[in-house]
XYZ file of N, CA and C in Angstrom:
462
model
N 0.833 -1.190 0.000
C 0.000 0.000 0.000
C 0.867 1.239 0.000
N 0.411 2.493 -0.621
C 0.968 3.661 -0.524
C 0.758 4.007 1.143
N 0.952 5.805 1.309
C 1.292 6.428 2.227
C -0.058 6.251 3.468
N 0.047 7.104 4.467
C -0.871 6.406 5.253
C -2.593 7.016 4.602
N -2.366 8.240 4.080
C -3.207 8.859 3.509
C -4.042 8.567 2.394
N -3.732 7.076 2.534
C -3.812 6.256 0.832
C -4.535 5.263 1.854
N -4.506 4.733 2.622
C -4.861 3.596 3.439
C -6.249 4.406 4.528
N -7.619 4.080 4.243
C -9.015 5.159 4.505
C -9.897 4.348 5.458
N -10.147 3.672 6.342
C -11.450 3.004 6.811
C -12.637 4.073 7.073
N -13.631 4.099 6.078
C -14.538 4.309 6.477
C -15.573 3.930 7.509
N -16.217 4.439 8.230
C -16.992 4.240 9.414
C -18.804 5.056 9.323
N -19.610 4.279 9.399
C -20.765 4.610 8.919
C -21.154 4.857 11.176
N -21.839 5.736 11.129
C -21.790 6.155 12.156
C -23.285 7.396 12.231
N -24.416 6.962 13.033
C -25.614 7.566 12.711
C -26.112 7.614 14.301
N -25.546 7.660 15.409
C -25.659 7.601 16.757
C -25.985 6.310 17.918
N -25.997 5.430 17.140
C -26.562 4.474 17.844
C -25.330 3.827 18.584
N -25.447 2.845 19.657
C -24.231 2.351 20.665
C -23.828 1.319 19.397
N -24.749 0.792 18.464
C -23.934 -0.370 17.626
C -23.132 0.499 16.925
N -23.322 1.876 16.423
C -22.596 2.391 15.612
C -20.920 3.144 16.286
N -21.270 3.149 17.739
C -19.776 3.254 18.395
C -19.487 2.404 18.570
N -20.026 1.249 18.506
C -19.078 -0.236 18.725
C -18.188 -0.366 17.419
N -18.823 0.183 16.055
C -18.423 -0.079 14.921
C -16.954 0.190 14.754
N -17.231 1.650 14.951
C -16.221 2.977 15.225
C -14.870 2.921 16.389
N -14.937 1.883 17.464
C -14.267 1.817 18.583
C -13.424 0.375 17.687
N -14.033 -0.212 17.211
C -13.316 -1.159 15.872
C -12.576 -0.881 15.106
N -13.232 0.163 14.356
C -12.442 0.620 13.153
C -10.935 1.763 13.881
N -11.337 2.455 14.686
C -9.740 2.777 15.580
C -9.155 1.845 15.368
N -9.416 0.374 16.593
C -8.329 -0.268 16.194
C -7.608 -0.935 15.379
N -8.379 -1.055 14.538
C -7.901 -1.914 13.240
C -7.246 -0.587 11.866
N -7.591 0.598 12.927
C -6.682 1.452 11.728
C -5.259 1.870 12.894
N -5.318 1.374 13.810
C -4.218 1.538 14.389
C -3.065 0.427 13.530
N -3.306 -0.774 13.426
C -2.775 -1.827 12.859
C -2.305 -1.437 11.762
N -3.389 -0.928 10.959
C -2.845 -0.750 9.519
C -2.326 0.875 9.339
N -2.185 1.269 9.574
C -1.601 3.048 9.888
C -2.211 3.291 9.050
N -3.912 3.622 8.987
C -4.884 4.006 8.622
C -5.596 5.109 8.740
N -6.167 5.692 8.342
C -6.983 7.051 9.006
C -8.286 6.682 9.138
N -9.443 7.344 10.213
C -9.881 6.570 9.849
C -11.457 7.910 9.703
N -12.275 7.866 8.494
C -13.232 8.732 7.871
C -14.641 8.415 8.686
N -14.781 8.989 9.150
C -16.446 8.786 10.134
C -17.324 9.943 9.156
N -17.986 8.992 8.071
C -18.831 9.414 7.685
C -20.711 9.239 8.335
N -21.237 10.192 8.737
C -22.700 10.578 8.935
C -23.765 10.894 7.946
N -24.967 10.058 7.691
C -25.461 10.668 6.171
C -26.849 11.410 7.309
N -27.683 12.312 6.578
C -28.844 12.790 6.854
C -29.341 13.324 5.950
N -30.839 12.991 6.259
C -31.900 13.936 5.035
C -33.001 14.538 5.312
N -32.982 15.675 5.077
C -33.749 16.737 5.769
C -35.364 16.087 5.470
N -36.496 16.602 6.313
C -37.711 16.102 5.888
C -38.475 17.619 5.298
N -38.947 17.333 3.838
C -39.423 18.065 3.226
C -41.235 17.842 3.075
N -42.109 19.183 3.347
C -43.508 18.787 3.187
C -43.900 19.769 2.227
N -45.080 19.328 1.986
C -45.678 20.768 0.592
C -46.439 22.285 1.697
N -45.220 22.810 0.999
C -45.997 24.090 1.584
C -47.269 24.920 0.976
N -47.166 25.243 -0.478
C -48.429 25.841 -1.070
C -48.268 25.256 -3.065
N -49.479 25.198 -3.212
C -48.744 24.761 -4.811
C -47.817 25.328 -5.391
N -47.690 26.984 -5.268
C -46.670 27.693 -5.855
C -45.219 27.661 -5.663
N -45.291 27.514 -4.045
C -43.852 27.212 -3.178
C -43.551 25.721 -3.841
N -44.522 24.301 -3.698
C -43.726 23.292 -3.637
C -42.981 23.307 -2.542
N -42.096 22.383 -2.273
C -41.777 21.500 -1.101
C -40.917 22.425 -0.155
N -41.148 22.740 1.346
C -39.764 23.405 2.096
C -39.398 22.318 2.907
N -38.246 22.608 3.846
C -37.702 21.776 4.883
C -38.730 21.927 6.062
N -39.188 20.897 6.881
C -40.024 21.094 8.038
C -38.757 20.842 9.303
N -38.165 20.996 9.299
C -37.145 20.551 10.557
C -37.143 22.167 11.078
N -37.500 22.575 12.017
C -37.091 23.948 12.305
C -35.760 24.161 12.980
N -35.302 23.162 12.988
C -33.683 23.504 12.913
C -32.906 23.406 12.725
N -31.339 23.741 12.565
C -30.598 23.459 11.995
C -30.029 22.141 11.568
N -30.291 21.271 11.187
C -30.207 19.681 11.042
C -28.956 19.504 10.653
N -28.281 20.430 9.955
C -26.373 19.391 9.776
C -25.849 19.757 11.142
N -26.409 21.356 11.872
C -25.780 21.770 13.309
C -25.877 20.445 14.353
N -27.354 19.929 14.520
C -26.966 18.882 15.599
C -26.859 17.388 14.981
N -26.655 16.960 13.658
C -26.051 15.774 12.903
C -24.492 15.989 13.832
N -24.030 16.964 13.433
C -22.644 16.949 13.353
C -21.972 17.048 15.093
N -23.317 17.693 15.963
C -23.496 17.665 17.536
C -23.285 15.859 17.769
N -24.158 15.276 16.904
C -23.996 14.041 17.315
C -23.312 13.034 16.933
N -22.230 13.475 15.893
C -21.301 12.982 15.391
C -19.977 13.277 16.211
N -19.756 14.239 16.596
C -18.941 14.685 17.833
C -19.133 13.657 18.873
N -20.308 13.463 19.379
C -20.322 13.005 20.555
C -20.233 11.757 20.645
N -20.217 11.020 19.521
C -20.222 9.863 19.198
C -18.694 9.136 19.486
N -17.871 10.174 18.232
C -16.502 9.958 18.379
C -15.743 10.447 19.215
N -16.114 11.412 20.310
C -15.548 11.343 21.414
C -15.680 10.571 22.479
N -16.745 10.081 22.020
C -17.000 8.904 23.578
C -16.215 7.860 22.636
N -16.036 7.301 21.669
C -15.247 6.376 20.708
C -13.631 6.117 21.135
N -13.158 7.637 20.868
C -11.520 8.000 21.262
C -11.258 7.567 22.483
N -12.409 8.127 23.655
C -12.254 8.065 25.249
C -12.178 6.673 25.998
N -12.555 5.550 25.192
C -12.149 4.327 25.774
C -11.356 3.584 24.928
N -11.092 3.989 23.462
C -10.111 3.052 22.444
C -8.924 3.489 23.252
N -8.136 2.698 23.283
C -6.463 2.156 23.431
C -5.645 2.565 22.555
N -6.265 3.676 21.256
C -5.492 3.816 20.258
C -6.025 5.262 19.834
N -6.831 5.622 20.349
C -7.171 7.062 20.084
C -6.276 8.486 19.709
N -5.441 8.686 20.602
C -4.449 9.642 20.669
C -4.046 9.352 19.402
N -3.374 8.314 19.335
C -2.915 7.747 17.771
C -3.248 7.512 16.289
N -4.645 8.038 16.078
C -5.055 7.468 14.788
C -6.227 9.423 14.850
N -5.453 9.017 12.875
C -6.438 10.558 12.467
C -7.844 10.188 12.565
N -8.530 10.623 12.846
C -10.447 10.964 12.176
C -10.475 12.025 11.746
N -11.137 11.662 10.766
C -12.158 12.789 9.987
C -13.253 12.587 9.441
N -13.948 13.518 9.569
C -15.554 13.774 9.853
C -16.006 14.230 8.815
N -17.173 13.685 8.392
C -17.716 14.005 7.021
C -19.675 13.895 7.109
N -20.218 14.695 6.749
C -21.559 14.683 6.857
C -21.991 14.938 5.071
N -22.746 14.066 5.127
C -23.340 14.163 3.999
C -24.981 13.763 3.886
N -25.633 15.053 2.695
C -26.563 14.682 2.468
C -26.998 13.428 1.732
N -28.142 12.563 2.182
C -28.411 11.482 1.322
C -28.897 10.275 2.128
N -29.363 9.538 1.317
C -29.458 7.788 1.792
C -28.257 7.266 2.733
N -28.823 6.596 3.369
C -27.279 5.975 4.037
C -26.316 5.080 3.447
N -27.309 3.977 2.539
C -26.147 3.156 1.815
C -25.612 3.444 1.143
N -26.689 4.285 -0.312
C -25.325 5.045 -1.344
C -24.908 5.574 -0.665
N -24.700 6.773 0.518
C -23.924 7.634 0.569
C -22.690 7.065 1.303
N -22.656 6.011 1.904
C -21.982 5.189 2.984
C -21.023 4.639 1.559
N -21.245 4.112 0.335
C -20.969 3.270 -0.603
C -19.905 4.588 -1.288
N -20.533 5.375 -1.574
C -19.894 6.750 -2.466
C -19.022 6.946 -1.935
N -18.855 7.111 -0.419
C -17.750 7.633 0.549
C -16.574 6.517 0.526
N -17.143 5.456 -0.017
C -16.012 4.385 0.511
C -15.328 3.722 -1.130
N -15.595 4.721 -1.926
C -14.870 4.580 -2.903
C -13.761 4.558 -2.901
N -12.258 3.525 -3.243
C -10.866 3.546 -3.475
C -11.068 3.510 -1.087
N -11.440 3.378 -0.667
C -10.969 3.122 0.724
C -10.526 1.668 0.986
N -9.456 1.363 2.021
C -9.097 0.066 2.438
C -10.097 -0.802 3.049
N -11.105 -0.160 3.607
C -12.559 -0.958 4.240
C -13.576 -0.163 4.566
N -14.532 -0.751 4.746
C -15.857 0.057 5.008
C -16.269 -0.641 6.272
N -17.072 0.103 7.096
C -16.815 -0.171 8.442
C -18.592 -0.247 9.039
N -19.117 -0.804 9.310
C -20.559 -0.308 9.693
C -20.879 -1.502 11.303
N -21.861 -1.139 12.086
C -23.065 -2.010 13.375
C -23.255 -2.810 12.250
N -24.210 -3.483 13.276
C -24.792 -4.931 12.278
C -26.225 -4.557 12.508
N -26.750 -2.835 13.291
C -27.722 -2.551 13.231
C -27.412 -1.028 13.336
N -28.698 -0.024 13.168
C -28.698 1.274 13.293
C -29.480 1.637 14.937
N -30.744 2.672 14.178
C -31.600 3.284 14.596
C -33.080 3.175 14.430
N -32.968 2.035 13.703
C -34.415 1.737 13.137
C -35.436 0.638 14.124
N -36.798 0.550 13.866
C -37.232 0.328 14.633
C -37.823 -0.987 15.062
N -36.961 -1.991 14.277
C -37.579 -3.416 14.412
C -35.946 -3.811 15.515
N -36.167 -4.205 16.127
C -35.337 -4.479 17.764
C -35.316 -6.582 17.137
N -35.558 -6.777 16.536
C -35.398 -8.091 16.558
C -34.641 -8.739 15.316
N -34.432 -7.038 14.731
C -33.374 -8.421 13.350
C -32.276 -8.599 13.972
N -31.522 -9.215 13.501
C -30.423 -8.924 12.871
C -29.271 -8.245 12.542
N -29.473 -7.712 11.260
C -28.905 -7.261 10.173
C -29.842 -5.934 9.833
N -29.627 -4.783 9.877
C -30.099 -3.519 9.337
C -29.748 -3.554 8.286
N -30.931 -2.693 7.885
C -31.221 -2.552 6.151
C -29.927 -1.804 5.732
N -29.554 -1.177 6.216
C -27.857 -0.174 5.503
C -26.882 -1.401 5.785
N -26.726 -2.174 6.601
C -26.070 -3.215 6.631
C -26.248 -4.417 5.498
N -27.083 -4.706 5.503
C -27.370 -5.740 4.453
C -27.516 -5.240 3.072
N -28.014 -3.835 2.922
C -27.601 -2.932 1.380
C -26.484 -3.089 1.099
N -25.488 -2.669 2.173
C -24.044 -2.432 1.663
C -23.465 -3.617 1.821
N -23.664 -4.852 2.030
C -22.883 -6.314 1.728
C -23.514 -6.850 1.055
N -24.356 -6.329 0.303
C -24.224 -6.812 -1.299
C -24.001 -5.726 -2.017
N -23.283 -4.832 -1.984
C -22.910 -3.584 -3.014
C -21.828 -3.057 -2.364
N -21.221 -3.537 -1.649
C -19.859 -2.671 -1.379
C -18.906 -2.573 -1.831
N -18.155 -1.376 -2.470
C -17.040 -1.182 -3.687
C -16.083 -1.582 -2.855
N -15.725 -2.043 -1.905
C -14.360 -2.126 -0.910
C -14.555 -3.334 0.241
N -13.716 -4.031 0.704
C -14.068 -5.057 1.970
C -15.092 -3.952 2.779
N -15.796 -5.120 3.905
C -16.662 -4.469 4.241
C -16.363 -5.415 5.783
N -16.607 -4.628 6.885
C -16.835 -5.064 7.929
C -18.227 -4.849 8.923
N -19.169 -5.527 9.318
C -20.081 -5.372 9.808
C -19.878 -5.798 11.070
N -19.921 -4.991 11.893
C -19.389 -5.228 13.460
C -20.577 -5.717 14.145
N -20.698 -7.122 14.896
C -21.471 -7.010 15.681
C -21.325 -7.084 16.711
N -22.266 -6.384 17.852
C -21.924 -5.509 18.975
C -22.426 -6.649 20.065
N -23.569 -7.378 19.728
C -24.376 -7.524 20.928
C -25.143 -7.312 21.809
N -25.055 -5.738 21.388
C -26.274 -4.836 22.213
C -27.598 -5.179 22.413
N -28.291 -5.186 23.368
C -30.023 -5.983 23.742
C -30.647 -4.754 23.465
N -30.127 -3.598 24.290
C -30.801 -2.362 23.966
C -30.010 -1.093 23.212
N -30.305 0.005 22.984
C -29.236 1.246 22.100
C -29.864 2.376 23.360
């Protein structure tokens, strides 16, 4: 492999404890590989019809990348604060608008791995495998790691 800047684990990361389990993974396994490691966040604003003329505005009355990115912080700082390798390994933070799998998939173009829970935020408590999880292991441009955590509750 080239330089360390060449060597990328992406990390799909949307607040949930499976998604810092993911993330507390992908540290270490970019400690190993002198990796950096990209904590990408996707979100999508919710749009309703305002008048026929207007067509569609944002209904979120607030700033939605301001507390995405509140909770992307807080995510990877509680992440750093118990990895063994924190001090040591770059992150960088990326928010993007969109779907989670393409955008999780787009981001992890030319990266050394893609990093995701084996669940999110969604609301069936008894799979498995989350739908962004199971999207992206059958479409992932790069190895793919699906961490599972074990978690009963998030």
């Amino acid at each position: 492999m080239g330089e360390k800047a060449d060597r990328r684990i992406v990390v799909g990361v949307e607040g949930s404890g499976y998604a810092r389990e993911a993330l507390i993974w992908a540290i270490e396994e970019a400690h190993h590989r002198s990796a950096t490691v990209e904590v990408v966040t996707c979100f999508s604003p919710t749009y309703v019809p305002a008048a026929p003329d207007l067509g569609y505005v944002p209904m979120d009355s607030f700033d939605l990348a301001t507390e995405v990115e509140k909770m992307q912080n807080e995510v990877v700082e509680s992440a750093l604060a118990v990895s063994d390798y924190g001090d040591r390994i770059e992150i960088q933070r990326t928010l993007k608008k969109g779907r989670p799998a393409d955008t999780l998939m787009t981001a992890a173009q030319g990266a050394t791995m893609l990093v995701v829970g084996n669940r999110g935020r969604g609301g069936f408590a008894g799979l498995r495998l989350g739908s962004v999880s199971q999207a992206i292991a059958h479409h992932s441009p790069c190895p793919l790691v699906i961490v599972r955590s074990g978690l009963e509750t998030d």
